[in-house]
Amino acid sequence: MVKSAGCAAKIFPDILSEALRNIVIEKNENVLVGFEGKDDAGVYKINDDLALIHTADFFTPVVDDPYMFGQIAAANALSDVYAMGGKPQTCLNIVAFPQTQDLDIFNEILRGGSDKIKESGAVLIGGHSIDIENIVYGLAVAGIIKPSDLKCNNNAKPGDKLILTKCLGTGILNNMIKFSELNKENYNQLITSMTRLNKNAAECMIKSNANACTDITGFGLAGHAMQMAAASRVALKFYVRELPVLNGVNEGIRKNLMTRGDKSNKEYTKANVINTGSINKEAEHILYDPQTSGGLLISIPEEKTGFLLLELEKGGDIYARIVGEVLSPTDENPEGIIEFDFTS
Ligand code: CO
Ligand code: CO
């Protein structure tokens, strides 16, 4: 058993910007996606048929089972390649582990990661490890894509529908494991969700010609939706009652087991959020809950939603559903705004 530390929270975006001040990033015409749009991964064009996708992600244990933790961390790191529509090719392990601890745990974490990498079709070709007090695990991933297939977060079009492929609530349920208890059935649903690759979702999205995509991770639905709305210069509207939520999350909310990210994500997005209908204070926490290995949020023309939903379900993404729509910016809902509609 590893001691689950809860997912370490992300550094706030404004603190990151401060840390990056006076750092000039050279313009390069081959950089298709860089820092600017807060997209999921960096993309570098090799030629008209091929671009490289680069990303890295790692965190402290979110569950006590080291094999599961390894799978979750790898699925989460691979997800940013899928969120661009790409195919992961090579992975490097990123590991921090206290050498004095049980090395079987170390082995189980790496085995979990390795199994997920195999499932993705990528290969593990190296890594780096340090001896430190806290366990950290994740991957650096390189993927490939045809530049014309790229699914950035800046191309959501007014009239599109928004499809979310996984249930929300992983942060709250991980806290229930840590501070309370989670019944076997709900635990299994949570683990199945976090260890599930966004591979099928990415393949279906390419097949159905979606317009834009991002994955829902540390900044929660609200944070990642806000980044998509701002980059695409549109407003997004979500039907809160339609959001798929993991079983047990409402119990966790009633027990006040929200993570630190709940407050910071709300703070991060508050200038851009409009709530309509009668706000359900419990449901509201789901919007800000940081996700570990969350699903894809796909923006797609309405007439293609039927095909996409069918393909997603065929490939096992059984919780995928339409959760909102893309609006032209107006005075009421200017660009970058997300509206949460609580109408029941
Ligand atoms: Co991402
Ligand atoms: Co990431």
Coordinates of C-alpha atoms and ligand atoms in Angstrom, one line a residue:
M1 CA 0.0 0.0 0.0
V2 CA 1.2 3.5 -0.7
K3 CA -0.2 6.3 1.4
S4 CA -2.6 8.3 -0.8
A5 CA -1.7 11.9 -0.4
G6 CA -4.6 13.1 -2.4
C7 CA -3.8 14.6 -5.8
A8 CA -1.4 17.5 -5.3
A9 CA -3.2 20.6 -6.5
K10 CA -2.0 22.4 -9.6
I11 CA -0.1 25.7 -9.3
F12 CA -2.5 28.6 -9.9
P13 CA -2.3 30.0 -13.4
D14 CA -1.6 33.5 -12.2
I15 CA 1.4 32.3 -10.2
L16 CA 2.7 30.4 -13.2
S17 CA 2.4 33.5 -15.3
E18 CA 4.3 35.4 -12.7
A19 CA 7.0 32.8 -12.7
L20 CA 7.3 33.0 -16.5
R21 CA 7.5 36.8 -16.6
N22 CA 10.5 38.1 -18.6
I23 CA 10.9 34.7 -20.2
V24 CA 10.7 35.4 -23.9
I25 CA 9.6 32.4 -25.9
E26 CA 11.0 32.6 -29.4
K27 CA 8.6 32.5 -32.3
N28 CA 9.0 29.5 -34.5
E29 CA 6.8 28.8 -37.5
N30 CA 6.8 25.1 -36.9
V31 CA 5.2 25.5 -33.4
L32 CA 1.5 24.8 -34.1
V33 CA 0.5 24.9 -30.5
G34 CA 2.6 26.6 -27.9
F35 CA 2.1 28.3 -24.5
E36 CA -0.5 30.9 -25.5
G37 CA -3.8 29.2 -25.7
K38 CA -3.5 27.1 -22.5
D39 CA -4.0 24.0 -24.7
D40 CA -3.5 20.4 -23.6
A41 CA -0.1 19.8 -25.2
G42 CA 2.6 21.5 -27.4
V43 CA 2.5 20.6 -31.1
Y44 CA 5.5 20.9 -33.4
K45 CA 5.1 20.5 -37.2
I46 CA 7.7 18.3 -38.9
N47 CA 6.1 18.5 -42.4
D48 CA 2.6 18.9 -43.9
D49 CA 1.7 15.3 -43.0
L50 CA 3.3 15.0 -39.6
A51 CA 3.4 16.9 -36.3
L52 CA 4.8 15.9 -32.9
I53 CA 2.7 16.3 -29.7
H54 CA 4.6 16.7 -26.5
T55 CA 3.2 16.6 -22.9
A56 CA 4.2 15.6 -19.4
D57 CA 2.1 15.1 -16.3
F58 CA 2.8 13.6 -12.9
F59 CA 1.4 13.6 -9.3
T60 CA 1.4 12.1 -5.9
P61 CA -0.6 8.9 -5.2
V62 CA -4.4 9.4 -5.4
V63 CA -5.3 5.9 -4.3
D64 CA -3.6 3.4 -1.9
D65 CA -3.1 0.6 -4.5
P66 CA 0.2 1.2 -6.2
Y67 CA -0.6 -0.8 -9.3
M68 CA -3.8 1.3 -9.8
F69 CA -2.0 4.5 -9.1
G70 CA 0.5 3.6 -11.8
Q71 CA -2.3 3.0 -14.3
I72 CA -4.2 6.2 -13.3
A73 CA -1.0 8.4 -13.6
A74 CA -0.2 7.0 -17.0
A75 CA -3.8 7.2 -18.3
N76 CA -3.8 10.8 -17.1
A77 CA -0.5 11.7 -18.8
L78 CA -1.5 10.0 -22.1
S79 CA -4.8 11.9 -22.1
D80 CA -3.3 15.2 -23.2
V81 CA -2.1 13.6 -26.5
Y82 CA -5.6 12.2 -27.0
A83 CA -7.2 15.6 -26.2
M84 CA -5.3 16.9 -29.3
G85 CA -6.6 14.0 -31.4
G86 CA -3.2 12.4 -31.5
K87 CA -1.7 8.9 -31.2
P88 CA 0.8 8.4 -28.4
Q89 CA 4.1 6.9 -29.6
T90 CA 6.8 7.0 -26.9
C91 CA 6.8 7.5 -23.2
L92 CA 9.3 8.3 -20.5
N93 CA 8.7 7.5 -16.8
I94 CA 9.0 10.4 -14.4
V95 CA 9.5 9.0 -10.9
A96 CA 10.2 10.2 -7.4
F97 CA 10.5 7.4 -4.8
P98 CA 12.0 7.1 -1.3
Q99 CA 14.6 4.3 -1.8
T100 CA 14.2 3.1 1.8
Q101 CA 10.5 2.1 1.2
D102 CA 9.3 -1.2 0.0
L103 CA 10.5 -1.7 -3.5
D104 CA 7.6 -3.9 -4.3
I105 CA 5.5 -0.7 -4.3
F106 CA 7.9 0.9 -6.7
N107 CA 7.6 -2.1 -9.0
E108 CA 3.8 -2.1 -8.8
I109 CA 3.6 1.6 -9.7
L110 CA 5.8 1.1 -12.8
R111 CA 4.0 -2.1 -13.7
G112 CA 0.7 -0.2 -13.7
G113 CA 2.2 2.5 -15.9
S114 CA 3.7 0.0 -18.3
D115 CA 0.4 -1.8 -18.7
K116 CA -1.4 1.4 -19.6
I117 CA 1.3 2.4 -22.1
K118 CA 1.0 -1.0 -23.8
E119 CA -2.8 -0.6 -24.0
S120 CA -2.3 2.8 -25.6
G121 CA -0.1 1.3 -28.3
A122 CA 2.9 3.5 -27.3
V123 CA 6.3 2.2 -26.1
L124 CA 8.2 3.0 -23.0
I125 CA 11.7 4.1 -24.0
G126 CA 13.3 5.5 -20.8
G127 CA 12.7 7.7 -17.8
H128 CA 14.2 9.5 -14.9
S129 CA 14.0 8.9 -11.2
I130 CA 15.0 10.7 -8.0
D131 CA 15.2 9.6 -4.3
I132 CA 12.9 11.9 -2.4
E133 CA 10.5 11.7 0.5
N134 CA 7.2 11.8 -1.4
I135 CA 6.2 9.4 -4.1
V136 CA 5.5 11.0 -7.5
Y137 CA 4.8 9.2 -10.8
G138 CA 3.8 10.2 -14.3
L139 CA 5.0 10.3 -17.9
A140 CA 6.4 12.5 -20.5
V141 CA 4.6 11.5 -23.7
A142 CA 5.3 12.1 -27.4
G143 CA 2.5 11.5 -29.9
I144 CA 2.0 12.1 -33.6
I145 CA -0.8 13.6 -35.6
K146 CA -1.5 14.8 -39.2
P147 CA -1.6 18.6 -38.7
S148 CA -5.0 18.9 -40.5
D149 CA -6.5 16.5 -37.9
L150 CA -5.4 18.6 -34.9
K151 CA -8.2 19.2 -32.3
C152 CA -7.2 22.4 -30.5
N153 CA -9.2 24.1 -27.8
N154 CA -9.6 27.3 -30.0
N155 CA -12.0 26.1 -32.7
A156 CA -15.4 25.6 -30.9
K157 CA -18.0 27.1 -33.2
P158 CA -21.4 28.7 -32.3
G159 CA -24.1 26.1 -32.8
D160 CA -21.8 23.2 -31.8
K161 CA -22.9 20.8 -29.1
L162 CA -20.6 19.9 -26.2
I163 CA -20.0 16.2 -25.4
L164 CA -18.4 15.0 -22.2
T165 CA -17.0 11.5 -22.3
K166 CA -16.5 10.6 -18.6
C167 CA -18.3 11.2 -15.3
L168 CA -17.3 14.1 -13.0
G169 CA -16.4 13.9 -9.3
T170 CA -13.1 12.1 -9.1
G171 CA -11.6 14.7 -6.7
I172 CA -14.4 14.3 -4.2
L173 CA -14.4 10.5 -4.4
N174 CA -10.6 10.4 -3.9
N175 CA -11.1 12.5 -0.8
M176 CA -13.8 10.1 0.5
I177 CA -11.3 7.3 0.2
K178 CA -8.8 9.4 2.2
F179 CA -11.0 10.9 4.9
S180 CA -14.1 8.8 5.0
E181 CA -15.1 5.7 3.1
L182 CA -16.3 4.7 -0.3
N183 CA -18.3 1.5 -0.8
K184 CA -16.8 -1.2 -3.0
E185 CA -19.2 -0.6 -5.9
N186 CA -18.5 3.2 -6.1
Y187 CA -14.8 2.6 -5.6
N188 CA -14.8 0.2 -8.6
Q189 CA -16.7 2.7 -10.8
L190 CA -14.2 5.4 -9.8
I191 CA -11.1 3.2 -10.5
T192 CA -12.6 2.1 -13.8
S193 CA -13.1 5.7 -14.9
M194 CA -9.7 6.9 -13.8
T195 CA -7.8 4.0 -15.4
R196 CA -9.8 4.3 -18.7
L197 CA -7.8 5.7 -21.6
N198 CA -9.3 8.5 -23.7
K199 CA -8.1 6.5 -26.7
N200 CA -11.5 5.4 -28.0
A201 CA -12.8 8.9 -27.4
A202 CA -10.0 10.5 -29.4
E203 CA -10.4 8.0 -32.3
C204 CA -14.2 8.7 -32.4
M205 CA -13.6 12.4 -32.3
I206 CA -11.3 12.3 -35.4
K207 CA -13.7 10.0 -37.2
S208 CA -16.6 12.3 -36.6
N209 CA -14.8 15.5 -37.6
A210 CA -15.2 17.4 -34.3
N211 CA -14.2 21.1 -34.2
A212 CA -12.4 21.4 -30.8
C213 CA -11.4 19.4 -27.8
T214 CA -9.8 19.5 -24.4
D215 CA -9.6 17.1 -21.5
I216 CA -11.1 17.8 -18.1
T217 CA -8.3 17.6 -15.5
G218 CA -7.1 19.8 -12.6
F219 CA -9.0 23.0 -13.3
G220 CA -12.3 21.1 -13.3
L221 CA -15.1 21.4 -15.9
A222 CA -15.4 25.1 -15.2
G223 CA -11.7 25.9 -15.6
H224 CA -11.1 23.9 -18.8
A225 CA -14.4 25.0 -20.3
M226 CA -13.4 28.6 -19.6
Q227 CA -10.0 28.1 -21.4
M228 CA -11.9 26.6 -24.4
A229 CA -14.4 29.5 -24.5
A230 CA -11.7 32.1 -24.3
A231 CA -9.4 30.5 -26.9
S232 CA -12.3 29.9 -29.3
R233 CA -13.8 33.5 -28.6
V234 CA -17.2 32.0 -27.9
A235 CA -19.5 31.5 -24.9
L236 CA -20.3 28.0 -23.6
K237 CA -23.5 26.9 -22.0
F238 CA -23.8 23.8 -19.8
Y239 CA -27.0 22.0 -18.8
V240 CA -26.0 21.2 -15.2
R241 CA -28.7 18.5 -14.9
E242 CA -27.2 16.6 -17.8
L243 CA -23.7 16.3 -16.5
P244 CA -22.7 12.7 -15.9
V245 CA -21.5 12.3 -12.2
L246 CA -19.9 9.3 -10.5
N247 CA -22.0 7.4 -7.9
G248 CA -21.2 8.6 -4.3
V249 CA -20.2 12.1 -5.2
N250 CA -23.4 13.7 -3.8
E251 CA -22.7 11.9 -0.5
G252 CA -19.2 13.3 -0.5
I253 CA -20.5 16.8 -1.1
R254 CA -22.9 16.5 1.8
K255 CA -20.0 15.4 4.0
N256 CA -18.1 18.4 2.8
L257 CA -15.3 16.4 1.3
M258 CA -14.4 18.8 -1.5
T259 CA -10.7 19.1 -2.4
R260 CA -8.6 22.3 -2.2
G261 CA -9.1 22.7 -5.9
D262 CA -12.9 23.2 -5.4
K263 CA -12.2 26.7 -4.0
S264 CA -9.3 27.6 -6.2
N265 CA -11.0 26.6 -9.4
K266 CA -14.1 28.6 -8.4
E267 CA -11.8 31.6 -7.7
Y268 CA -10.0 31.1 -11.1
T269 CA -13.2 31.1 -13.1
K270 CA -15.5 33.4 -11.1
A271 CA -15.2 36.4 -13.4
N272 CA -16.3 34.3 -16.4
V273 CA -19.1 32.2 -14.9
I274 CA -22.8 33.1 -15.1
N275 CA -25.3 30.9 -13.3
T276 CA -28.9 30.7 -14.5
G277 CA -32.0 28.9 -13.2
S278 CA -32.1 28.2 -9.5
I279 CA -28.6 27.3 -8.3
N280 CA -28.3 23.9 -6.6
K281 CA -25.4 24.5 -4.1
E282 CA -24.6 20.8 -4.0
A283 CA -24.4 20.3 -7.8
E284 CA -22.3 23.5 -8.0
H285 CA -19.3 21.7 -6.4
I286 CA -19.2 19.2 -9.3
L287 CA -18.4 22.0 -11.7
Y288 CA -15.2 23.0 -9.9
D289 CA -14.0 19.5 -8.7
P290 CA -10.5 18.9 -10.1
Q291 CA -10.5 15.7 -12.2
T292 CA -7.8 13.1 -12.2
S293 CA -7.7 11.3 -15.6
G294 CA -11.0 13.0 -16.6
G295 CA -12.8 12.7 -19.9
L296 CA -12.7 14.7 -23.2
L297 CA -14.9 17.7 -23.7
I298 CA -15.7 17.7 -27.4
S299 CA -17.2 20.6 -29.4
I300 CA -18.9 19.2 -32.5
P301 CA -21.6 20.4 -35.0
E302 CA -25.0 19.3 -33.9
E303 CA -25.7 17.1 -37.0
K304 CA -22.7 14.9 -36.1
T305 CA -23.5 14.3 -32.5
G306 CA -25.6 11.2 -33.2
F307 CA -22.8 9.5 -35.0
L308 CA -20.2 10.5 -32.4
L309 CA -22.3 9.3 -29.4
L310 CA -23.0 6.0 -31.1
E311 CA -19.3 5.4 -31.9
L312 CA -18.3 6.4 -28.3
E313 CA -20.7 3.9 -26.8
K314 CA -19.6 1.1 -29.2
G315 CA -16.1 1.6 -28.0
G316 CA -17.0 1.5 -24.3
D317 CA -17.4 5.2 -23.5
I318 CA -20.8 4.5 -22.0
Y319 CA -21.2 7.7 -20.0
A320 CA -20.7 10.1 -22.9
R321 CA -23.5 12.5 -23.4
I322 CA -24.4 16.0 -24.6
V323 CA -23.9 18.4 -21.8
G324 CA -24.0 21.8 -23.4
E325 CA -23.7 24.0 -26.5
V326 CA -21.6 26.7 -28.0
L327 CA -23.1 30.2 -28.2
S328 CA -22.1 33.3 -30.3
P329 CA -20.8 35.9 -27.9
T330 CA -23.4 38.6 -27.0
D331 CA -23.6 41.5 -24.6
E332 CA -25.2 39.1 -22.1
N333 CA -22.8 36.2 -22.7
P334 CA -19.5 37.8 -24.0
E335 CA -16.6 35.7 -25.3
G336 CA -14.9 33.6 -22.7
I337 CA -18.1 33.3 -20.6
I338 CA -19.5 30.0 -19.4
E339 CA -23.1 29.8 -18.4
F340 CA -24.2 27.1 -16.0
D341 CA -27.9 26.5 -16.5
F342 CA -29.4 24.9 -13.4
T343 CA -32.9 24.6 -14.8
S344 CA -34.3 21.2 -13.9
Ligands
CO1 CO -5.3 18.6 -20.8
CO2 CO -1.9 18.0 -18.5

